[in-house]
mmCIF file of C-alpha atoms and ligand atoms in Angstrom:
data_model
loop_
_atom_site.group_PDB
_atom_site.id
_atom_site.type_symbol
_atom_site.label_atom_id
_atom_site.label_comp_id
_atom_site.label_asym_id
_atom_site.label_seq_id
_atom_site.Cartn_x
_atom_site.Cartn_y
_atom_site.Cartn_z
ATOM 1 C CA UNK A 1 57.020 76.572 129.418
ATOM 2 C CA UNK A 2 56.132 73.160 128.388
ATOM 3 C CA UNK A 3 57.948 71.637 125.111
ATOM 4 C CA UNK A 4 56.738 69.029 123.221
ATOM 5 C CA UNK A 5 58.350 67.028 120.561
ATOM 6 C CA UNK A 6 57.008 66.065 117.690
ATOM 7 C CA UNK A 7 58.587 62.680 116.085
ATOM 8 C CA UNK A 8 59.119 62.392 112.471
ATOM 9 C CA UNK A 9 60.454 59.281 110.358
ATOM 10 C CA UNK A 10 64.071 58.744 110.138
ATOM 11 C CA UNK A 11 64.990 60.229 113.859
ATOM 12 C CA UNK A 12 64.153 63.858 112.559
ATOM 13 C CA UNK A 13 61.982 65.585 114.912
ATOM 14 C CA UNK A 14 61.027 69.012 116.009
ATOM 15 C CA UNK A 15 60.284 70.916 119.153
ATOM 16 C CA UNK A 16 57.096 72.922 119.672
ATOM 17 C CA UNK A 17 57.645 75.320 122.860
ATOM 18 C CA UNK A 18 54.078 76.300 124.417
ATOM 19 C CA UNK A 19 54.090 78.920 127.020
ATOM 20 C CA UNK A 20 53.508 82.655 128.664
ATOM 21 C CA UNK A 21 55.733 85.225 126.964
ATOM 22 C CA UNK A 22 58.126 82.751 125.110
ATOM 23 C CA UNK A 23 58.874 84.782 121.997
ATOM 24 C CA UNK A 24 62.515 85.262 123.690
ATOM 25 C CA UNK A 25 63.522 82.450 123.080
ATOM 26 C CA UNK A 26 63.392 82.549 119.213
ATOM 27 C CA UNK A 27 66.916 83.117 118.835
ATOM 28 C CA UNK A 28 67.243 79.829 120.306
ATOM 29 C CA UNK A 29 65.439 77.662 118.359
ATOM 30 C CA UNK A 30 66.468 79.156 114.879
ATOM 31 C CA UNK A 31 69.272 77.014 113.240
ATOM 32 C CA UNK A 32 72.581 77.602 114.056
ATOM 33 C CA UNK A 33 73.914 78.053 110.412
ATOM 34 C CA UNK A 34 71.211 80.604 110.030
ATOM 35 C CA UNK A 35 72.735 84.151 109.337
ATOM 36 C CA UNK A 36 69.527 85.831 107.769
ATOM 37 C CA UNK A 37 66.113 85.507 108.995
ATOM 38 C CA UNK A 38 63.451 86.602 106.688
ATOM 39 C CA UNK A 39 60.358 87.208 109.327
ATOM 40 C CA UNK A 40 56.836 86.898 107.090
ATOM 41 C CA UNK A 41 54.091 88.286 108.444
ATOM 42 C CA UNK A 42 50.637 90.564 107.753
ATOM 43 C CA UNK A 43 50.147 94.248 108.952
ATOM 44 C CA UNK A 44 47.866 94.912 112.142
ATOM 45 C CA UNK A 45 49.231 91.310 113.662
ATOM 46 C CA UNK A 46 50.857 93.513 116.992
ATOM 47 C CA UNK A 47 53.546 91.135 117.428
ATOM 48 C CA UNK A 48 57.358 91.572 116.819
ATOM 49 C CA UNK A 49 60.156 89.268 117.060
ATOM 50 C CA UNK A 50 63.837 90.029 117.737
ATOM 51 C CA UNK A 51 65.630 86.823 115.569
ATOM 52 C CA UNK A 52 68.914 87.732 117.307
ATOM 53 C CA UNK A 53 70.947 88.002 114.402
ATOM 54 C CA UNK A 54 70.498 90.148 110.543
ATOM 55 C CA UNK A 55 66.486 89.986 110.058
ATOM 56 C CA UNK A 56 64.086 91.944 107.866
ATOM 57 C CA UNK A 57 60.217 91.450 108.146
ATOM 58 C CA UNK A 58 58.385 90.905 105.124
ATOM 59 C CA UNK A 59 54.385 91.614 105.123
ATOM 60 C CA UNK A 60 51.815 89.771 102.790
ATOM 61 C CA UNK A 61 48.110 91.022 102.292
ATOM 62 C CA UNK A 62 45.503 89.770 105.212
ATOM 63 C CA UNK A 63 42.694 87.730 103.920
ATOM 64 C CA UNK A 64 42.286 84.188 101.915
ATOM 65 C CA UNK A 65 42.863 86.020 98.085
ATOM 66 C CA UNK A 66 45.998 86.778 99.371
ATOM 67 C CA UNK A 67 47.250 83.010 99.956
ATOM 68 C CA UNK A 68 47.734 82.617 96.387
ATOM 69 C CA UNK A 69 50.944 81.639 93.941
ATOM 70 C CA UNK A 70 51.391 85.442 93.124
ATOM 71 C CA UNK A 71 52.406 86.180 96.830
ATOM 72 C CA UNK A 72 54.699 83.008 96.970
ATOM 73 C CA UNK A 73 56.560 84.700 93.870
ATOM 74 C CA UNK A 74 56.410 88.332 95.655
ATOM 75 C CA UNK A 75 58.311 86.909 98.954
ATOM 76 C CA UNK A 76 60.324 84.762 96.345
ATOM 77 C CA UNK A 77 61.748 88.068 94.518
ATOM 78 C CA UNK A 78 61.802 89.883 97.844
ATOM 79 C CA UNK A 79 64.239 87.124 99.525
ATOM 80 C CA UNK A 80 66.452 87.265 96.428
ATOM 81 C CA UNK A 81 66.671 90.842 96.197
ATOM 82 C CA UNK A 82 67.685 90.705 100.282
ATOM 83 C CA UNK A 83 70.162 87.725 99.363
ATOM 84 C CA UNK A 84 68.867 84.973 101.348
ATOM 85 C CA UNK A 85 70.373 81.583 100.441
ATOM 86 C CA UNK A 86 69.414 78.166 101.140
ATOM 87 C CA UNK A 87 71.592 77.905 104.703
ATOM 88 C CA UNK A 88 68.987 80.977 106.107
ATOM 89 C CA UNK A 89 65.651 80.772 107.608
ATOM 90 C CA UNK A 90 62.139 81.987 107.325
ATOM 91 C CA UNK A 91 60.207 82.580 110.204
ATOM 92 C CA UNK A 92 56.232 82.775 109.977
ATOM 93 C CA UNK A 93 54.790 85.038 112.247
ATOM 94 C CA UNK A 94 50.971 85.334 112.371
ATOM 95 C CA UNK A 95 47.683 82.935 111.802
ATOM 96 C CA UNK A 96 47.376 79.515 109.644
ATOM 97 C CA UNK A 97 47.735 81.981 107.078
ATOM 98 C CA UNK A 98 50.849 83.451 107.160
ATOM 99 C CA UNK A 99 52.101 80.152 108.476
ATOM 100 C CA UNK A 100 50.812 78.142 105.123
ATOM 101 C CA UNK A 101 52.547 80.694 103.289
ATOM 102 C CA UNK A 102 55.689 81.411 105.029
ATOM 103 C CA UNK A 103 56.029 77.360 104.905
ATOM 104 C CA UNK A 104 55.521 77.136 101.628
ATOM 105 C CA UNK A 105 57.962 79.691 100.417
ATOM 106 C CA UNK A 106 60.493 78.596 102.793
ATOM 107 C CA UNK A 107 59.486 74.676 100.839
ATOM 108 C CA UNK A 108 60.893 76.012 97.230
ATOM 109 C CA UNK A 109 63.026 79.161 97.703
ATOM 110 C CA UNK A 110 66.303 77.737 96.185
ATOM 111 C CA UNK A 111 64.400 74.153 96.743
ATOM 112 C CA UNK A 112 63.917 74.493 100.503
ATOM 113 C CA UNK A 113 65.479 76.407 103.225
ATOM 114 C CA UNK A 114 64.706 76.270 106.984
ATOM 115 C CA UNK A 115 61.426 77.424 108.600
ATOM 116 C CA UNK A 116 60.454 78.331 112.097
ATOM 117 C CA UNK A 117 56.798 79.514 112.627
ATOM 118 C CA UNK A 118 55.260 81.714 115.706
ATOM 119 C CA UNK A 119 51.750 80.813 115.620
ATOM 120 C CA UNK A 120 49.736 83.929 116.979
ATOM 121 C CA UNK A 121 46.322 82.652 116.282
ATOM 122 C CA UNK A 122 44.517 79.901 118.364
ATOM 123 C CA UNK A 123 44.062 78.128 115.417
ATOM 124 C CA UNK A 124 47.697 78.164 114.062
ATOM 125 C CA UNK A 125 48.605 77.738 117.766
ATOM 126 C CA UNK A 126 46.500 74.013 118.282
ATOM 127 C CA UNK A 127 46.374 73.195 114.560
ATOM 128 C CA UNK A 128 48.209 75.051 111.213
ATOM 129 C CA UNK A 129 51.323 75.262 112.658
ATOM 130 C CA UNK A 130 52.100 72.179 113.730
ATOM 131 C CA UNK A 131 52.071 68.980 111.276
ATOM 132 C CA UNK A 132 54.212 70.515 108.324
ATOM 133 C CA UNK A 133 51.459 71.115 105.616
ATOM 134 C CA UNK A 134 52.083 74.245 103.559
ATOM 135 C CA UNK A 135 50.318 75.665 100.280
ATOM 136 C CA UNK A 136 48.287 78.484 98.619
ATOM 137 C CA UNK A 137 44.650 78.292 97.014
ATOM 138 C CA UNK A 138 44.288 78.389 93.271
ATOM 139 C CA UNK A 139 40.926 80.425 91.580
ATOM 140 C CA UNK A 140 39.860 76.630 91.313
ATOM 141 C CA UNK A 141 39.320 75.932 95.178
ATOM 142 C CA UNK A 142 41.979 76.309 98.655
ATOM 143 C CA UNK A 143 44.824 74.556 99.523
ATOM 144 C CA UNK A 144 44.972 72.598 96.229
ATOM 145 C CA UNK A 145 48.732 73.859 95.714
ATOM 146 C CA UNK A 146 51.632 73.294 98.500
ATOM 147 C CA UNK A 147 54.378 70.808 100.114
ATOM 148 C CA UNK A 148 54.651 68.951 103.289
ATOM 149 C CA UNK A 149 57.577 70.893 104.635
ATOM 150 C CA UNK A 150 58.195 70.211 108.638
ATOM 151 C CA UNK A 151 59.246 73.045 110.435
ATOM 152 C CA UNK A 152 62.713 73.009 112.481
ATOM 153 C CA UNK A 153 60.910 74.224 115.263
ATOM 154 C CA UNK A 154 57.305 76.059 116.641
ATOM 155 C CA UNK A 155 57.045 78.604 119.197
ATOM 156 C CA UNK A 156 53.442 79.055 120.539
ATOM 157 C CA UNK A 157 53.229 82.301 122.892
ATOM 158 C CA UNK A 158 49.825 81.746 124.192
ATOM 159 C CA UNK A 159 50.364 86.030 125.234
ATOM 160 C CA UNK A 160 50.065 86.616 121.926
ATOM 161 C CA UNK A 161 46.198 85.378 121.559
ATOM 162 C CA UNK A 162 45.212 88.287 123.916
ATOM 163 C CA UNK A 163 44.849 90.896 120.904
ATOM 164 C CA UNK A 164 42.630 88.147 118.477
ATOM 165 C CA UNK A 165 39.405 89.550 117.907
ATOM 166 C CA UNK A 166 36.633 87.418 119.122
ATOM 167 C CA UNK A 167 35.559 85.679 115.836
ATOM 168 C CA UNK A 168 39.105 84.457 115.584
ATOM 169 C CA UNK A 169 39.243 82.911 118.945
ATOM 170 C CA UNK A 170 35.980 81.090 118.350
ATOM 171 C CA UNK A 171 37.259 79.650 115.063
ATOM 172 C CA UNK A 172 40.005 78.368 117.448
ATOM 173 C CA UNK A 173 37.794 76.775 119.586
ATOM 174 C CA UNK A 174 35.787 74.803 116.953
ATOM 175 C CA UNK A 175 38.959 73.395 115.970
ATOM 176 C CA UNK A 176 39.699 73.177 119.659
ATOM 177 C CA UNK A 177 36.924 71.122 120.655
ATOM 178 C CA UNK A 178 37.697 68.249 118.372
ATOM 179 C CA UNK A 179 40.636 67.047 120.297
ATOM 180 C CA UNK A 180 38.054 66.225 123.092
ATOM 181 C CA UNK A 181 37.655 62.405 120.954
ATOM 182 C CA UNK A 182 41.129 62.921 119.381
ATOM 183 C CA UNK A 183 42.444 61.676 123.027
ATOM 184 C CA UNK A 184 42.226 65.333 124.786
ATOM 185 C CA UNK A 185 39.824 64.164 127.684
ATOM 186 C CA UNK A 186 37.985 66.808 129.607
ATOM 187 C CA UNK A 187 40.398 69.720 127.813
ATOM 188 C CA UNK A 188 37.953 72.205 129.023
ATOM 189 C CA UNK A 189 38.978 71.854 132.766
ATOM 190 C CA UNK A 190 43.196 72.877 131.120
ATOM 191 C CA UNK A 191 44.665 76.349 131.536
ATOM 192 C CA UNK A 192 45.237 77.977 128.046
ATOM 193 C CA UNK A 193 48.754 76.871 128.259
ATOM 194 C CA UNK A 194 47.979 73.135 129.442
ATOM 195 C CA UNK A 195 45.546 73.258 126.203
ATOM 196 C CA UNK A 196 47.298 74.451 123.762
ATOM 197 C CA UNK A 197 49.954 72.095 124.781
ATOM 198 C CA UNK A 198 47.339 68.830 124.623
ATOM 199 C CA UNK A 199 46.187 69.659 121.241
ATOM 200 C CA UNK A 200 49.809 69.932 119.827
ATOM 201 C CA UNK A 201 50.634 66.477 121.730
ATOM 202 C CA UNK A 202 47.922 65.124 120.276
ATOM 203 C CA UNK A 203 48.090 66.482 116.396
ATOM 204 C CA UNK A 204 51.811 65.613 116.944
ATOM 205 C CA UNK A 205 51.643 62.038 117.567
ATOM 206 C CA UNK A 206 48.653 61.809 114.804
ATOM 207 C CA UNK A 207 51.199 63.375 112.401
ATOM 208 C CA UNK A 208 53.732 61.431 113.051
ATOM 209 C CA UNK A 209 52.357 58.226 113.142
ATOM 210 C CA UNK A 210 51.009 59.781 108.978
ATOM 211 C CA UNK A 211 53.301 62.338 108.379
ATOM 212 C CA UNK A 212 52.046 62.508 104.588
ATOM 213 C CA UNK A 213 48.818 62.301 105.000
ATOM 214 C CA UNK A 214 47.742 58.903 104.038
ATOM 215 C CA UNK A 215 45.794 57.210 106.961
ATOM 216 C CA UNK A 216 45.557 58.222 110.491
ATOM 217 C CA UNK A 217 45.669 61.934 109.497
ATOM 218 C CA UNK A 218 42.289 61.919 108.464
ATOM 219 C CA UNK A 219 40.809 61.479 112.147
ATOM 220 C CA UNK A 220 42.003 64.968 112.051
ATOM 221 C CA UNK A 221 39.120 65.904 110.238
ATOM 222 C CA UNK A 222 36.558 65.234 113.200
ATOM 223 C CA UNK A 223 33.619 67.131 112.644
ATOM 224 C CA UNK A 224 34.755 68.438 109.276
ATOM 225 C CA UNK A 225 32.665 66.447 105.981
ATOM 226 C CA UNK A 226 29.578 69.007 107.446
ATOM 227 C CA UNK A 227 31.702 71.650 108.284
ATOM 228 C CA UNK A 228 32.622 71.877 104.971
ATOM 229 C CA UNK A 229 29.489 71.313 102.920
ATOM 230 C CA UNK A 230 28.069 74.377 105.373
ATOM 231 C CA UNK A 231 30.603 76.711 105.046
ATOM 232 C CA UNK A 232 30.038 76.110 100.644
ATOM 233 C CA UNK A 233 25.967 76.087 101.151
ATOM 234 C CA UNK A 234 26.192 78.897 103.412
ATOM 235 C CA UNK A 235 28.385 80.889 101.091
ATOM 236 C CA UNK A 236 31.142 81.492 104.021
ATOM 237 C CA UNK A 237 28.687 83.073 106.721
ATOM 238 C CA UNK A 238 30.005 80.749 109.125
ATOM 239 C CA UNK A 239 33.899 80.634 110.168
ATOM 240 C CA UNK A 240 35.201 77.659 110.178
ATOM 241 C CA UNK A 241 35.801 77.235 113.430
ATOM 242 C CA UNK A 242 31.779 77.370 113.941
ATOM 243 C CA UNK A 243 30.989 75.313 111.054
ATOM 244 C CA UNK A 244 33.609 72.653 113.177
ATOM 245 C CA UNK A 245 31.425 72.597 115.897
ATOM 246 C CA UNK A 246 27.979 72.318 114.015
ATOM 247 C CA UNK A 247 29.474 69.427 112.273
ATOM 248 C CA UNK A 248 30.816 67.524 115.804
ATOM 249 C CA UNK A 249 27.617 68.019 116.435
ATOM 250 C CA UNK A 250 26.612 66.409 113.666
ATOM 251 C CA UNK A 251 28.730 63.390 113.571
ATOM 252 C CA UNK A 252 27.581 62.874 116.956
ATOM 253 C CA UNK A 253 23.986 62.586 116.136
ATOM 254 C CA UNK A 254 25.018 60.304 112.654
ATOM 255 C CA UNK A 255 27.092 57.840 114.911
ATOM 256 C CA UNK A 256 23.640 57.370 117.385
ATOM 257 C CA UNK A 257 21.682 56.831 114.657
ATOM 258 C CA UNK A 258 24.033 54.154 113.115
ATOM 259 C CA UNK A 259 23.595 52.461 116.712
ATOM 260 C CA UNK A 260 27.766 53.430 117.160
ATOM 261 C CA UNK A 261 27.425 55.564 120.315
ATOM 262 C CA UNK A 262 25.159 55.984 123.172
ATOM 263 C CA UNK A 263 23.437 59.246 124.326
ATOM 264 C CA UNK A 264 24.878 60.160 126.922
ATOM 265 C CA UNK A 265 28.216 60.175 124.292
ATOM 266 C CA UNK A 266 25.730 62.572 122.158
ATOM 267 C CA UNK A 267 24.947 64.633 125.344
ATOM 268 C CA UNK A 268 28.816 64.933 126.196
ATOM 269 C CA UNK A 269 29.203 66.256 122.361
ATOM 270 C CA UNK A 270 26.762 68.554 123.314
ATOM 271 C CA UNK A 271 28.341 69.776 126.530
ATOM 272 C CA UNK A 272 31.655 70.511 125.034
ATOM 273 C CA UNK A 273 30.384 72.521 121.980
ATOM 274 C CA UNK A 274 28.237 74.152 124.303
ATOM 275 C CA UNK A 275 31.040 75.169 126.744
ATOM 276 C CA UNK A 276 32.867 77.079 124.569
ATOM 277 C CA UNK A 277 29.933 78.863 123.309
ATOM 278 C CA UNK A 278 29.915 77.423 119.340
ATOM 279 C CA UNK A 279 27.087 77.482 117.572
ATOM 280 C CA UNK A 280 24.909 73.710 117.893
ATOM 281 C CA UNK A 281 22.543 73.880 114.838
ATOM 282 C CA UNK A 282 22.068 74.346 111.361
ATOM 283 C CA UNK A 283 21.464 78.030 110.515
ATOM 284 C CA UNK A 284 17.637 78.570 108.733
ATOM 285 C CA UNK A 285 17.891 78.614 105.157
ATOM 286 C CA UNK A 286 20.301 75.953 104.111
ATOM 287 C CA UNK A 287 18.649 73.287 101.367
ATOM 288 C CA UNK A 288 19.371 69.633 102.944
ATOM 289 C CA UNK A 289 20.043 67.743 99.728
ATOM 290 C CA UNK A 290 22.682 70.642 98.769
ATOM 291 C CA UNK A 291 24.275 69.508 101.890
ATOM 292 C CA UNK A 292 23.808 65.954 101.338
ATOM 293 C CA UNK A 293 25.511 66.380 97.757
ATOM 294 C CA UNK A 294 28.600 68.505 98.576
ATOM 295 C CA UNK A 295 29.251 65.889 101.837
ATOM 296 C CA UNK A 296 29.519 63.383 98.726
ATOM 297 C CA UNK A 297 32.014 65.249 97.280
ATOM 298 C CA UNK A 298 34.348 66.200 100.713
ATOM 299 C CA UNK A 299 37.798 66.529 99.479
ATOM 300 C CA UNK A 300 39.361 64.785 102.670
ATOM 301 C CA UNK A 301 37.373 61.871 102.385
ATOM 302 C CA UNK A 302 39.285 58.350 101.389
ATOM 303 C CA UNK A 303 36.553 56.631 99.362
ATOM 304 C CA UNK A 304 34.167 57.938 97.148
ATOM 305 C CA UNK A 305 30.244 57.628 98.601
ATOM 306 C CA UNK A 306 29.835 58.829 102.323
ATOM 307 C CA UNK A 307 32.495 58.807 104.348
ATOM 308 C CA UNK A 308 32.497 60.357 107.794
ATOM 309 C CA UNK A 309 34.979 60.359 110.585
ATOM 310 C CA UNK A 310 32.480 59.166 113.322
ATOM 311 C CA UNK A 311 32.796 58.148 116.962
ATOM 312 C CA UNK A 312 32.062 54.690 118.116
ATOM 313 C CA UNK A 313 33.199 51.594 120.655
ATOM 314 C CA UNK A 314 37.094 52.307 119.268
ATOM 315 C CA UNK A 315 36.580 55.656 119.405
ATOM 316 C CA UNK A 316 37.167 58.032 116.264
ATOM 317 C CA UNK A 317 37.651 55.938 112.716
ATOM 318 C CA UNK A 318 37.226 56.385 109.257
ATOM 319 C CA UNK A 319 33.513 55.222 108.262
ATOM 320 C CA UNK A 320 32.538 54.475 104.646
ATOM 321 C CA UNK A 321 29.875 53.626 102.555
ATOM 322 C CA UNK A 322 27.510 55.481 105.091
ATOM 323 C CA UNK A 323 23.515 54.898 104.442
ATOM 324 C CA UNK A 324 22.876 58.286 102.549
ATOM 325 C CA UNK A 325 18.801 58.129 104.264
ATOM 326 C CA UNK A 326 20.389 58.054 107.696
ATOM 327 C CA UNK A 327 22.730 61.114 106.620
ATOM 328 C CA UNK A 328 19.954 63.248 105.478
ATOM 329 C CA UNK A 329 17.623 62.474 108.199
ATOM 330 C CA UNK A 330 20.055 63.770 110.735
ATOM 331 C CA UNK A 331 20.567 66.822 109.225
ATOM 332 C CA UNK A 332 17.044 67.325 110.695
ATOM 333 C CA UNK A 333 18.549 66.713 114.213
ATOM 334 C CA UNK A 334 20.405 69.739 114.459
ATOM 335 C CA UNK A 335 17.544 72.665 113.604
HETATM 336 N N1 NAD B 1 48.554 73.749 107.434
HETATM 337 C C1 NAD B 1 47.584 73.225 108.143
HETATM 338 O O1 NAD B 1 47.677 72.084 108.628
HETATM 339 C C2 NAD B 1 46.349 74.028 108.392
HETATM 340 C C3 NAD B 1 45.394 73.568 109.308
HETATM 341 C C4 NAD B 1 44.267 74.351 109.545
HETATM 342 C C5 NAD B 1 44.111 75.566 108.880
HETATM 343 N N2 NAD B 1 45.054 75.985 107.990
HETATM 344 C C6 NAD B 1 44.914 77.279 107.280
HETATM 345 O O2 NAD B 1 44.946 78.311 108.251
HETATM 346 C C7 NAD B 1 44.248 79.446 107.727
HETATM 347 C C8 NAD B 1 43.364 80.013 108.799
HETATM 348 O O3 NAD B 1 44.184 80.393 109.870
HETATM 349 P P1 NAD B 1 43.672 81.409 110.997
HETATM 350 O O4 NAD B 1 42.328 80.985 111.471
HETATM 351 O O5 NAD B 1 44.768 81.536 111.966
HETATM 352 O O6 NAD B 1 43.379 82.748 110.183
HETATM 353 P P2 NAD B 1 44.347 83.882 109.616
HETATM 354 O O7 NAD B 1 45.737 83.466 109.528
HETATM 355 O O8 NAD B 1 43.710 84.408 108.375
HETATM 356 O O9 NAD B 1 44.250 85.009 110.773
HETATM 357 C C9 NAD B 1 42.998 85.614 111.049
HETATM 358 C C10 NAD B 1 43.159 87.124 111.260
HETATM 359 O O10 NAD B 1 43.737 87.365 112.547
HETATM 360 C C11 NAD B 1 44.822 88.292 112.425
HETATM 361 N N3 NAD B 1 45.736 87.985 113.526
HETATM 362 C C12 NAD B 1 46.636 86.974 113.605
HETATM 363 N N4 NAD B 1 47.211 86.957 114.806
HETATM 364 C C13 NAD B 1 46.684 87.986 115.512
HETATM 365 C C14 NAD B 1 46.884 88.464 116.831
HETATM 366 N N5 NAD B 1 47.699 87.857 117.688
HETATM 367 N N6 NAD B 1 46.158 89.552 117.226
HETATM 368 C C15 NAD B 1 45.276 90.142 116.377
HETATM 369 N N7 NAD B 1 45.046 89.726 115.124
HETATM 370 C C16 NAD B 1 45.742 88.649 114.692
HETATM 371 C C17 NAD B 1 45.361 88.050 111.027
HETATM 372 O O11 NAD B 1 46.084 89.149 110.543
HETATM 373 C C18 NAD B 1 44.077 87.796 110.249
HETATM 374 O O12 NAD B 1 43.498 89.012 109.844
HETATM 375 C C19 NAD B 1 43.501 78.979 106.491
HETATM 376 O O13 NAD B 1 44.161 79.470 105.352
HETATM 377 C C20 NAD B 1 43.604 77.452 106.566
HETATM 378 O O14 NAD B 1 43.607 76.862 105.282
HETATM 379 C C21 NAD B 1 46.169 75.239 107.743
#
């Protein structure tokens, strides 16, 4: 088992415990003032936890509709009805989903009470989890309601990812492959445990060097101001995780042209994405300037215009104000 700590301001701080058939040591990690644990998860996630102490398991619906303010008030009513006060926990057990979820709740039942999640998804695993961002999507677009709410502690069973359909473990990798120029280094060479373990390291010291989000945090978002405008263009035929690695891709081929990076940096954004089998080029059918326009608009970016996260002599940075012919002429790079 390997345990890594993430730092937060003010000598706070939280361990995240990556290894083979860990979940036994949940009991351990909850708090100690913690009589009830209220275990959120979804049906058909074939993973149980044994808190150790008075626990019931509450399920929300599977699926992004479902991460909304309606099932915040559900569990809300559900953990009143079952008596849970503000000295009890919450434990998320399942993907970035349940995780955002469970987090949140545990954020403004009776104004916050303790949280400890059990990623079981690659992605929650190397990414959700980890960092203390919860919320729920609105009718108006995702994510745009939630809290930064740091966990007291993650436990990341890498025996659990055995049972994730394949789509799921590829949106893991797109993610995945990112902390390659976030610091990760040849990654690909790691056991799953050694991996998982350097990608939590690594978001761990980005998050706590930005723990609200203001700077650093958005190197985070390698590969993502494509990603993005492809998953809207391509009305969510591509994961994620796959529209990650199209846009690394990407980004690699923008920071050549801008005379930032050399090819054989391009080629070894080529060899990662290609070694964990992610998709590499634009699918047929997306309109360029639709792309162009919703990359102007990317939520995450820090100045309005084009701004990328883009590799270069100092490695990843924030780049703005980027020539909008060379951004459209390298969408051509990548049919
Ligand atoms: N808070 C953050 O910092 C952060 C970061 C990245 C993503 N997210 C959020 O994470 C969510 C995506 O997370 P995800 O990719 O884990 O998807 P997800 O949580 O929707 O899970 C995908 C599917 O896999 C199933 N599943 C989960 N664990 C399983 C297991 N061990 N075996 C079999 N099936 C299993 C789930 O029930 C679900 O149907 C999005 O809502 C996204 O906004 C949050």
């Amino acid at each position: 088992m390997i345990t890594v700590e993430v730092p937060l301001s003010g000598g706070r701080g939280y361990p995240v415990l990556v290894g083979e058939g860990i979940l036994g040591e949940l009991g351990a990690v909850l708090p100690d003032g913690a009589r009830r644990v209220a275990v959120v998860t979804q049906h058909g996630i074939p993973v149980e936890v044994d808190p150790g102490r008075d626990h019931r398991v509450f399920h929300i619906g599977r699926g992004e509709t479902h991460k909304s303010l309606s099932t915040i008030e559900q569990l809300c009513d559900e953990f009143a009805d079952w008596g849970l006060t503000r000295t009890d926990c919450v434990v998320g057990l399942g993907g970035g989903m349940v995780t955002d979820v469970a987090g949140f709740a545990a954020a403004v039942f009776h104004r916050g009470l303790p949280v400890v999640h059990v990623p079981t998804t690659l992605l929650g695993q190397i990414d959700a989890a980890i960092g203390g961002k919860t919320g729920v999507n609105l009718s108006r677009g995702k994510n745009l309601v939630g809290s930064f709410w740091q966990p007291d502690a993650v436990l990341c069973d890498t025996a659990t990812l055995a049972t994730l359909p394949p789509r799921e473990w590829r949106c893991g990798l797109g993610e995945l492959a990112k902390y390659h120029w976030l610091g990760g280094g040849r990654l690909d060479e790691l056991d799953l445990e050694q991996r998982v373990a350097e990608c939590v390291r690594i978001k761990a010291q980005v998050v706590a060097s930005d723990e609200r989000e203001s700077g650093r945090r958005a190197l985070l978002n390698y590969g993502h101001t494509l990603a993005h405008a492809l998953e809207i263009a391509g009305d969510h035929d591509l994961r994620h995780g796959e529209a990650v690695a199209i846009g690394l891709i990407y980004a690699a081929e923008l920071a050549r042209a801008l005379g930032r990076i050399d090819d054989a940096a391009v080629a070894e954004h080529r060899r990662v994405v290609g070694a964990y089998d992610l998709p590499t080029t634009i699918p047929d059918g997306i309109d360029h300037d639709e792309l162009v326009a919703l990359m102007g608009r990317d939520k995450k970016v820090l100045d309005p215009g084009l701004t990328f996260v883009l590799d270069g002599p100092r490695g990843l940075e924030v780049v703005a104000g980027v020539d909008v012919d060379a951004v459209r002429d390298t969408i051509g790079a990548l049919r």
